[in-house]
Amino acid sequence: MLEIKNAVKVFAQGTPNEHKALDNVSIKLDKGDFVTIVGSNGAGKSTLFNSICGNFWLDKGSIILDEKDITYLPEHKRALEIGRVFQDPMKGTAPNLTIEENIALAYSKNKKGMFSFAVNKKEKEMFREALMEFDMGLEDRMKTKVGLLSGGQRQVVTLLMCTFVMPKLLLLDEHTAALDPATADKVMDITNSIVKRNRLTTLMITHNITSALNTGNRTIMMDEGSIILDIKSDERKNMSVDDLLNMYSGKKNKKFDNDRMLLS
């Protein structure tokens, strides 16, 4: 479904600040896989996401999505097939547009022609029913500008926008990290429900190792631009945080630098 082959990305190449952000990264996801990604700052997690989305092109390697080579596909064309929710709740929505208008813009990807936030009666009811499933009262605030919502509410709207027209791939870029614990749990519950119901192929970066081990069906750890651990469902089933950190130490011969990672 998604296959990344020998991905290499070097920034500031040929200068004293040269940095290899991706170092021959290869990974393959089947349809419906929900893979969590952990790693310290600078491990290459966000660079991997940016390369998948087309924010820049790889220096070497290839990206195959649903048997289609998208390695050099423009970013705006990839956006039609890839949904992404960022850590910052301010990203992913238009704050001066209403909830209804934001969802309409996302839904218009399903139509031929230009993007539009004009909504007919049938679509309005469809949006309302979708919002009701989240049990956050957003269906009664469809005329509210998104910029007036809380961070958790904005993330839920962004999730809906990313999945109303079902993408081939969903990328979750630490999408609960900026939320308070109770709201983060609520957004994560909604995320799991959407992914499971639609068997949606998903990659999720998280700074919470416990969450990484308890979410989805597979966990990978990145370090210095490489995937150093790829832990499948059976192996991960009874794994603790200490087990994972010990595996890291065995691979790298050093302790994990937990900087902003949460271990529990």
PDB file of C-alpha atoms in Angstrom:
ATOM      1  CA  MET A   1       0.000   0.000   0.000  1.00  0.00           C
ATOM      2  CA  LEU A   2       2.818   2.372   0.993  1.00  0.00           C
ATOM      3  CA  GLU A   3       6.397   1.468   0.213  1.00  0.00           C
ATOM      4  CA  ILE A   4       9.404   3.691   0.776  1.00  0.00           C
ATOM      5  CA  LYS A   5      12.613   2.360  -0.752  1.00  0.00           C
ATOM      6  CA  ASN A   6      16.094   3.518   0.260  1.00  0.00           C
ATOM      7  CA  ALA A   7      15.007   7.092   0.969  1.00  0.00           C
ATOM      8  CA  VAL A   8      17.865   9.585   1.332  1.00  0.00           C
ATOM      9  CA  LYS A   9      17.543  13.282   2.161  1.00  0.00           C
ATOM     10  CA  VAL A  10      20.531  15.515   2.823  1.00  0.00           C
ATOM     11  CA  PHE A  11      20.155  19.147   3.855  1.00  0.00           C
ATOM     12  CA  ALA A  12      22.841  21.788   3.211  1.00  0.00           C
ATOM     13  CA  GLN A  13      24.712  19.281   1.085  1.00  0.00           C
ATOM     14  CA  GLY A  14      28.361  20.156   0.461  1.00  0.00           C
ATOM     15  CA  THR A  15      28.501  22.719   3.272  1.00  0.00           C
ATOM     16  CA  PRO A  16      29.909  22.538   6.815  1.00  0.00           C
ATOM     17  CA  ASN A  17      26.280  22.210   8.004  1.00  0.00           C
ATOM     18  CA  GLU A  18      25.521  19.152   5.887  1.00  0.00           C
ATOM     19  CA  HIS A  19      23.006  16.887   7.607  1.00  0.00           C
ATOM     20  CA  LYS A  20      21.709  13.537   6.407  1.00  0.00           C
ATOM     21  CA  ALA A  21      18.135  13.606   7.708  1.00  0.00           C
ATOM     22  CA  LEU A  22      17.102  10.330   6.035  1.00  0.00           C
ATOM     23  CA  ASP A  23      19.695   7.604   5.612  1.00  0.00           C
ATOM     24  CA  ASN A  24      18.470   4.822   3.300  1.00  0.00           C
ATOM     25  CA  VAL A  25      15.083   4.499   4.979  1.00  0.00           C
ATOM     26  CA  SER A  26      12.932   1.625   3.744  1.00  0.00           C
ATOM     27  CA  ILE A  27       9.512   0.670   5.070  1.00  0.00           C
ATOM     28  CA  LYS A  28       6.457  -1.104   3.696  1.00  0.00           C
ATOM     29  CA  LEU A  29       2.891  -0.782   4.984  1.00  0.00           C
ATOM     30  CA  ASP A  30      -0.025  -2.988   4.004  1.00  0.00           C
ATOM     31  CA  LYS A  31      -3.543  -1.582   3.743  1.00  0.00           C
ATOM     32  CA  GLY A  32      -4.990  -0.989   7.195  1.00  0.00           C
ATOM     33  CA  ASP A  33      -1.641  -0.920   9.014  1.00  0.00           C
ATOM     34  CA  PHE A  34      -1.489   1.599  11.864  1.00  0.00           C
ATOM     35  CA  VAL A  35       2.187   2.246  12.542  1.00  0.00           C
ATOM     36  CA  THR A  36       3.450   4.420  15.393  1.00  0.00           C
ATOM     37  CA  ILE A  37       6.832   6.164  15.131  1.00  0.00           C
ATOM     38  CA  VAL A  38       9.047   7.187  18.044  1.00  0.00           C
ATOM     39  CA  GLY A  39      12.490   8.728  18.221  1.00  0.00           C
ATOM     40  CA  SER A  40      14.356  11.631  19.766  1.00  0.00           C
ATOM     41  CA  ASN A  41      14.603  15.101  18.229  1.00  0.00           C
ATOM     42  CA  GLY A  42      16.469  14.999  14.922  1.00  0.00           C
ATOM     43  CA  ALA A  43      15.758  11.301  14.382  1.00  0.00           C
ATOM     44  CA  GLY A  44      14.140  11.995  10.996  1.00  0.00           C
ATOM     45  CA  LYS A  45      10.462  11.511  11.867  1.00  0.00           C
ATOM     46  CA  SER A  46       9.130  14.805  10.510  1.00  0.00           C
ATOM     47  CA  THR A  47      11.507  14.664   7.545  1.00  0.00           C
ATOM     48  CA  LEU A  48       9.997  11.288   6.665  1.00  0.00           C
ATOM     49  CA  PHE A  49       6.486  12.787   6.771  1.00  0.00           C
ATOM     50  CA  ASN A  50       7.552  15.831   4.753  1.00  0.00           C
ATOM     51  CA  SER A  51       9.056  13.609   2.077  1.00  0.00           C
ATOM     52  CA  ILE A  52       5.867  11.531   1.860  1.00  0.00           C
ATOM     53  CA  CYS A  53       3.766  14.698   1.519  1.00  0.00           C
ATOM     54  CA  GLY A  54       6.070  16.195  -1.099  1.00  0.00           C
ATOM     55  CA  ASN A  55       7.277  19.207   0.877  1.00  0.00           C
ATOM     56  CA  PHE A  56      10.576  18.399  -0.827  1.00  0.00           C
ATOM     57  CA  TRP A  57      11.898  15.677  -3.091  1.00  0.00           C
ATOM     58  CA  LEU A  58      14.187  12.900  -1.985  1.00  0.00           C
ATOM     59  CA  ASP A  59      17.826  12.976  -3.067  1.00  0.00           C
ATOM     60  CA  LYS A  60      17.653   9.221  -3.624  1.00  0.00           C
ATOM     61  CA  GLY A  61      15.043   6.503  -3.262  1.00  0.00           C
ATOM     62  CA  SER A  62      11.375   6.215  -4.107  1.00  0.00           C
ATOM     63  CA  ILE A  63       7.894   6.474  -2.580  1.00  0.00           C
ATOM     64  CA  ILE A  64       5.130   4.184  -3.837  1.00  0.00           C
ATOM     65  CA  LEU A  65       1.522   4.757  -2.733  1.00  0.00           C
ATOM     66  CA  ASP A  66      -1.100   2.227  -3.745  1.00  0.00           C
ATOM     67  CA  GLU A  67       1.198   0.928  -6.513  1.00  0.00           C
ATOM     68  CA  LYS A  68       1.711   4.453  -7.891  1.00  0.00           C
ATOM     69  CA  ASP A  69       5.143   6.088  -7.877  1.00  0.00           C
ATOM     70  CA  ILE A  70       4.656   9.503  -6.226  1.00  0.00           C
ATOM     71  CA  THR A  71       8.353  10.256  -5.683  1.00  0.00           C
ATOM     72  CA  TYR A  72       8.208  13.324  -7.927  1.00  0.00           C
ATOM     73  CA  LEU A  73       4.498  14.050  -7.773  1.00  0.00           C
ATOM     74  CA  PRO A  74       3.771  17.701  -6.822  1.00  0.00           C
ATOM     75  CA  GLU A  75       2.708  18.355  -3.246  1.00  0.00           C
ATOM     76  CA  HIS A  76      -0.804  19.597  -4.137  1.00  0.00           C
ATOM     77  CA  LYS A  77      -1.544  16.405  -6.065  1.00  0.00           C
ATOM     78  CA  ARG A  78      -0.371  14.210  -3.196  1.00  0.00           C
ATOM     79  CA  ALA A  79      -2.689  16.155  -0.881  1.00  0.00           C
ATOM     80  CA  LEU A  80      -5.654  14.654  -2.747  1.00  0.00           C
ATOM     81  CA  GLU A  81      -4.631  11.187  -1.518  1.00  0.00           C
ATOM     82  CA  ILE A  82      -2.792  11.901   1.754  1.00  0.00           C
ATOM     83  CA  GLY A  83      -4.334  13.411   4.897  1.00  0.00           C
ATOM     84  CA  ARG A  84      -2.136  15.008   7.554  1.00  0.00           C
ATOM     85  CA  VAL A  85      -2.925  16.295  11.042  1.00  0.00           C
ATOM     86  CA  PHE A  86      -0.212  18.438  12.628  1.00  0.00           C
ATOM     87  CA  GLN A  87       0.825  18.927  16.253  1.00  0.00           C
ATOM     88  CA  ASP A  88      -0.200  22.584  16.105  1.00  0.00           C
ATOM     89  CA  PRO A  89      -4.019  22.842  16.247  1.00  0.00           C
ATOM     90  CA  MET A  90      -3.714  26.110  14.291  1.00  0.00           C
ATOM     91  CA  LYS A  91      -2.579  24.204  11.215  1.00  0.00           C
ATOM     92  CA  GLY A  92      -4.829  22.281   8.873  1.00  0.00           C
ATOM     93  CA  THR A  93      -7.856  24.589   9.078  1.00  0.00           C
ATOM     94  CA  ALA A  94      -8.799  28.085   7.922  1.00  0.00           C
ATOM     95  CA  PRO A  95      -9.463  29.976  11.194  1.00  0.00           C
ATOM     96  CA  ASN A  96     -11.619  32.693   9.637  1.00  0.00           C
ATOM     97  CA  LEU A  97     -13.979  30.195   8.032  1.00  0.00           C
ATOM     98  CA  THR A  98     -16.714  28.354   9.921  1.00  0.00           C
ATOM     99  CA  ILE A  99     -16.646  24.660  10.790  1.00  0.00           C
ATOM    100  CA  GLU A 100     -19.145  24.076   8.007  1.00  0.00           C
ATOM    101  CA  GLU A 101     -17.055  25.973   5.450  1.00  0.00           C
ATOM    102  CA  ASN A 102     -13.838  24.188   6.424  1.00  0.00           C
ATOM    103  CA  ILE A 103     -15.442  20.769   6.056  1.00  0.00           C
ATOM    104  CA  ALA A 104     -17.003  21.858   2.761  1.00  0.00           C
ATOM    105  CA  LEU A 105     -13.583  22.796   1.406  1.00  0.00           C
ATOM    106  CA  ALA A 106     -12.264  19.358   2.320  1.00  0.00           C
ATOM    107  CA  TYR A 107     -15.336  17.653   0.892  1.00  0.00           C
ATOM    108  CA  SER A 108     -14.976  19.542  -2.390  1.00  0.00           C
ATOM    109  CA  LYS A 109     -11.919  17.387  -3.138  1.00  0.00           C
ATOM    110  CA  ASN A 110     -14.500  14.734  -3.964  1.00  0.00           C
ATOM    111  CA  LYS A 111     -15.959  16.902  -6.724  1.00  0.00           C
ATOM    112  CA  LYS A 112     -14.632  17.904 -10.099  1.00  0.00           C
ATOM    113  CA  GLY A 113     -13.766  21.550 -10.493  1.00  0.00           C
ATOM    114  CA  MET A 114     -12.591  24.226  -8.076  1.00  0.00           C
ATOM    115  CA  PHE A 115     -12.572  24.027  -4.303  1.00  0.00           C
ATOM    116  CA  SER A 116     -15.678  25.538  -2.763  1.00  0.00           C
ATOM    117  CA  PHE A 117     -17.210  26.116   0.649  1.00  0.00           C
ATOM    118  CA  ALA A 118     -20.743  26.556  -0.685  1.00  0.00           C
ATOM    119  CA  VAL A 119     -22.941  23.997   1.090  1.00  0.00           C
ATOM    120  CA  ASN A 120     -26.313  22.630   0.024  1.00  0.00           C
ATOM    121  CA  LYS A 121     -28.922  21.274   2.435  1.00  0.00           C
ATOM    122  CA  LYS A 122     -27.997  17.623   1.888  1.00  0.00           C
ATOM    123  CA  GLU A 123     -24.295  18.273   2.492  1.00  0.00           C
ATOM    124  CA  LYS A 124     -25.025  20.342   5.596  1.00  0.00           C
ATOM    125  CA  GLU A 125     -26.953  17.446   7.122  1.00  0.00           C
ATOM    126  CA  MET A 126     -24.164  15.044   6.163  1.00  0.00           C
ATOM    127  CA  PHE A 127     -21.582  17.258   7.911  1.00  0.00           C
ATOM    128  CA  ARG A 128     -23.803  17.546  10.974  1.00  0.00           C
ATOM    129  CA  GLU A 129     -24.230  13.772  11.268  1.00  0.00           C
ATOM    130  CA  ALA A 130     -20.468  13.257  10.959  1.00  0.00           C
ATOM    131  CA  LEU A 131     -19.780  15.794  13.729  1.00  0.00           C
ATOM    132  CA  MET A 132     -22.393  14.209  16.008  1.00  0.00           C
ATOM    133  CA  GLU A 133     -20.372  10.991  16.125  1.00  0.00           C
ATOM    134  CA  PHE A 134     -17.599  12.799  18.010  1.00  0.00           C
ATOM    135  CA  ASP A 135     -19.885  13.755  20.899  1.00  0.00           C
ATOM    136  CA  MET A 136     -18.276  17.183  21.364  1.00  0.00           C
ATOM    137  CA  GLY A 137     -21.263  19.368  20.497  1.00  0.00           C
ATOM    138  CA  LEU A 138     -19.630  20.574  17.289  1.00  0.00           C
ATOM    139  CA  GLU A 139     -22.738  19.745  15.261  1.00  0.00           C
ATOM    140  CA  ASP A 140     -24.458  22.677  17.015  1.00  0.00           C
ATOM    141  CA  ARG A 141     -21.600  25.078  16.235  1.00  0.00           C
ATOM    142  CA  MET A 142     -21.271  24.632  12.498  1.00  0.00           C
ATOM    143  CA  LYS A 143     -21.552  28.400  11.943  1.00  0.00           C
ATOM    144  CA  THR A 144     -18.755  29.084  14.444  1.00  0.00           C
ATOM    145  CA  LYS A 145     -15.411  30.223  13.060  1.00  0.00           C
ATOM    146  CA  VAL A 146     -12.792  27.535  13.616  1.00  0.00           C
ATOM    147  CA  GLY A 147     -10.400  30.081  15.127  1.00  0.00           C
ATOM    148  CA  LEU A 148     -12.750  30.347  18.127  1.00  0.00           C
ATOM    149  CA  LEU A 149     -12.574  26.624  18.934  1.00  0.00           C
ATOM    150  CA  SER A 150     -10.365  24.993  21.550  1.00  0.00           C
ATOM    151  CA  GLY A 151      -7.249  23.096  20.450  1.00  0.00           C
ATOM    152  CA  GLY A 152      -8.953  19.722  20.879  1.00  0.00           C
ATOM    153  CA  GLN A 153     -12.008  20.806  18.932  1.00  0.00           C
ATOM    154  CA  ARG A 154      -9.827  22.090  16.112  1.00  0.00           C
ATOM    155  CA  GLN A 155      -7.939  18.801  15.951  1.00  0.00           C
ATOM    156  CA  VAL A 156     -11.224  16.912  15.691  1.00  0.00           C
ATOM    157  CA  VAL A 157     -12.370  19.193  12.861  1.00  0.00           C
ATOM    158  CA  THR A 158      -9.016  18.647  11.127  1.00  0.00           C
ATOM    159  CA  LEU A 159      -9.356  14.878  11.544  1.00  0.00           C
ATOM    160  CA  LEU A 160     -12.793  15.005   9.976  1.00  0.00           C
ATOM    161  CA  MET A 161     -11.511  17.181   7.129  1.00  0.00           C
ATOM    162  CA  CYS A 162      -8.699  14.704   6.455  1.00  0.00           C
ATOM    163  CA  THR A 163     -11.017  11.698   6.413  1.00  0.00           C
ATOM    164  CA  PHE A 164     -14.370  12.957   5.128  1.00  0.00           C
ATOM    165  CA  VAL A 165     -13.107  12.081   1.668  1.00  0.00           C
ATOM    166  CA  MET A 166     -11.168   8.983   2.666  1.00  0.00           C
ATOM    167  CA  PRO A 167      -7.431   9.343   1.915  1.00  0.00           C
ATOM    168  CA  LYS A 168      -5.226   6.466   0.894  1.00  0.00           C
ATOM    169  CA  LEU A 169      -2.861   7.380   3.733  1.00  0.00           C
ATOM    170  CA  LEU A 170      -3.316   9.300   7.000  1.00  0.00           C
ATOM    171  CA  LEU A 171      -0.320  10.961   8.678  1.00  0.00           C
ATOM    172  CA  LEU A 172      -0.659  11.999  12.328  1.00  0.00           C
ATOM    173  CA  ASP A 173       2.192  14.319  13.268  1.00  0.00           C
ATOM    174  CA  GLU A 174       2.116  14.335  17.103  1.00  0.00           C
ATOM    175  CA  HIS A 175      -1.476  15.474  16.781  1.00  0.00           C
ATOM    176  CA  THR A 176      -2.259  15.212  20.514  1.00  0.00           C
ATOM    177  CA  ALA A 177       1.019  16.596  21.886  1.00  0.00           C
ATOM    178  CA  ALA A 178      -0.246  20.188  22.342  1.00  0.00           C
ATOM    179  CA  LEU A 179      -3.441  19.137  24.133  1.00  0.00           C
ATOM    180  CA  ASP A 180      -4.148  18.637  27.826  1.00  0.00           C
ATOM    181  CA  PRO A 181      -4.216  14.953  28.895  1.00  0.00           C
ATOM    182  CA  ALA A 182      -8.013  14.569  29.013  1.00  0.00           C
ATOM    183  CA  THR A 183      -8.503  16.214  25.622  1.00  0.00           C
ATOM    184  CA  ALA A 184      -5.600  14.236  24.163  1.00  0.00           C
ATOM    185  CA  ASP A 185      -7.251  10.987  25.281  1.00  0.00           C
ATOM    186  CA  LYS A 186     -10.559  12.068  23.715  1.00  0.00           C
ATOM    187  CA  VAL A 187      -8.914  12.976  20.393  1.00  0.00           C
ATOM    188  CA  MET A 188      -6.964   9.705  20.433  1.00  0.00           C
ATOM    189  CA  ASP A 189     -10.157   7.711  21.019  1.00  0.00           C
ATOM    190  CA  ILE A 190     -11.763   9.470  18.049  1.00  0.00           C
ATOM    191  CA  THR A 191      -8.654   8.819  15.961  1.00  0.00           C
ATOM    192  CA  ASN A 192      -8.671   5.106  16.745  1.00  0.00           C
ATOM    193  CA  SER A 193     -12.373   4.886  15.917  1.00  0.00           C
ATOM    194  CA  ILE A 194     -11.932   6.558  12.516  1.00  0.00           C
ATOM    195  CA  VAL A 195      -8.885   4.475  11.605  1.00  0.00           C
ATOM    196  CA  LYS A 196     -10.410   1.169  12.693  1.00  0.00           C
ATOM    197  CA  ARG A 197     -13.822   1.776  11.110  1.00  0.00           C
ATOM    198  CA  ASN A 198     -12.335   2.693   7.748  1.00  0.00           C
ATOM    199  CA  ARG A 199      -9.334   0.340   7.884  1.00  0.00           C
ATOM    200  CA  LEU A 200      -7.279   3.409   7.125  1.00  0.00           C
ATOM    201  CA  THR A 201      -3.538   3.022   6.546  1.00  0.00           C
ATOM    202  CA  THR A 202      -1.937   5.322   9.114  1.00  0.00           C
ATOM    203  CA  LEU A 203       1.456   6.544  10.299  1.00  0.00           C
ATOM    204  CA  MET A 204       1.545   8.342  13.655  1.00  0.00           C
ATOM    205  CA  ILE A 205       4.506  10.187  15.167  1.00  0.00           C
ATOM    206  CA  THR A 206       4.230  10.353  18.942  1.00  0.00           C
ATOM    207  CA  HIS A 207       6.449  11.552  21.773  1.00  0.00           C
ATOM    208  CA  ASN A 208       4.721   9.165  24.181  1.00  0.00           C
ATOM    209  CA  ILE A 209       6.382   5.739  24.078  1.00  0.00           C
ATOM    210  CA  THR A 210       3.639   4.074  26.110  1.00  0.00           C
ATOM    211  CA  SER A 211       1.031   5.355  23.660  1.00  0.00           C
ATOM    212  CA  ALA A 212       3.180   4.159  20.764  1.00  0.00           C
ATOM    213  CA  LEU A 213       3.249   0.624  22.145  1.00  0.00           C
ATOM    214  CA  ASN A 214      -0.499   0.587  22.848  1.00  0.00           C
ATOM    215  CA  THR A 215      -1.718   2.097  19.575  1.00  0.00           C
ATOM    216  CA  GLY A 216      -2.020   0.465  16.185  1.00  0.00           C
ATOM    217  CA  ASN A 217      -0.389  -2.804  15.199  1.00  0.00           C
ATOM    218  CA  ARG A 218       3.271  -1.882  14.765  1.00  0.00           C
ATOM    219  CA  THR A 219       5.916   0.459  16.206  1.00  0.00           C
ATOM    220  CA  ILE A 220       9.097   1.709  14.589  1.00  0.00           C
ATOM    221  CA  MET A 221      11.900   3.671  16.224  1.00  0.00           C
ATOM    222  CA  MET A 222      14.033   6.108  14.259  1.00  0.00           C
ATOM    223  CA  ASP A 223      17.489   7.391  15.159  1.00  0.00           C
ATOM    224  CA  GLU A 224      19.880   9.591  13.179  1.00  0.00           C
ATOM    225  CA  GLY A 225      17.818   9.300  10.019  1.00  0.00           C
ATOM    226  CA  SER A 226      17.430   5.520  10.081  1.00  0.00           C
ATOM    227  CA  ILE A 227      14.831   3.003  11.230  1.00  0.00           C
ATOM    228  CA  ILE A 228      16.623   1.017  13.909  1.00  0.00           C
ATOM    229  CA  LEU A 229      13.685  -0.968  15.321  1.00  0.00           C
ATOM    230  CA  ASP A 230      10.571  -2.295  13.586  1.00  0.00           C
ATOM    231  CA  ILE A 231       8.377  -4.113  16.088  1.00  0.00           C
ATOM    232  CA  LYS A 232       5.412  -6.058  14.761  1.00  0.00           C
ATOM    233  CA  SER A 233       2.180  -6.835  16.574  1.00  0.00           C
ATOM    234  CA  ASP A 234       3.073 -10.194  18.151  1.00  0.00           C
ATOM    235  CA  GLU A 235       6.444  -9.026  19.440  1.00  0.00           C
ATOM    236  CA  ARG A 236       4.971  -5.767  20.712  1.00  0.00           C
ATOM    237  CA  LYS A 237       2.020  -7.320  22.522  1.00  0.00           C
ATOM    238  CA  ASN A 238       3.592  -7.615  25.983  1.00  0.00           C
ATOM    239  CA  MET A 239       6.435  -5.133  25.484  1.00  0.00           C
ATOM    240  CA  SER A 240       7.112  -2.514  28.162  1.00  0.00           C
ATOM    241  CA  VAL A 241       8.792   0.858  27.761  1.00  0.00           C
ATOM    242  CA  ASP A 242      11.896  -0.561  29.452  1.00  0.00           C
ATOM    243  CA  ASP A 243      11.952  -3.444  26.957  1.00  0.00           C
ATOM    244  CA  LEU A 244      11.920  -0.986  24.068  1.00  0.00           C
ATOM    245  CA  LEU A 245      14.635   1.197  25.594  1.00  0.00           C
ATOM    246  CA  ASN A 246      16.778  -1.880  26.237  1.00  0.00           C
ATOM    247  CA  MET A 247      16.377  -2.897  22.593  1.00  0.00           C
ATOM    248  CA  TYR A 248      17.500   0.589  21.603  1.00  0.00           C
ATOM    249  CA  SER A 249      20.545   0.361  23.876  1.00  0.00           C
ATOM    250  CA  GLY A 250      21.416  -3.019  22.406  1.00  0.00           C
ATOM    251  CA  LYS A 251      21.327  -1.576  18.889  1.00  0.00           C
ATOM    252  CA  LYS A 252      23.127   1.700  19.571  1.00  0.00           C
ATOM    253  CA  ASN A 253      25.338   0.822  22.546  1.00  0.00           C
ATOM    254  CA  LYS A 254      24.093   3.897  24.377  1.00  0.00           C
ATOM    255  CA  LYS A 255      21.129   4.996  26.455  1.00  0.00           C
ATOM    256  CA  PHE A 256      18.149   6.597  24.765  1.00  0.00           C
ATOM    257  CA  ASP A 257      18.184  10.390  24.925  1.00  0.00           C
ATOM    258  CA  ASN A 258      14.596  10.954  25.999  1.00  0.00           C
ATOM    259  CA  ASP A 259      14.695  14.793  25.592  1.00  0.00           C
ATOM    260  CA  ARG A 260      10.946  15.534  25.271  1.00  0.00           C
ATOM    261  CA  MET A 261       9.745  11.925  25.152  1.00  0.00           C
ATOM    262  CA  LEU A 262       7.178  10.755  27.679  1.00  0.00           C
ATOM    263  CA  LEU A 263       7.832   7.272  28.980  1.00  0.00           C
ATOM    264  CA  SER A 264       4.492   6.740  30.679  1.00  0.00           C
TER     265      SER A 264
END
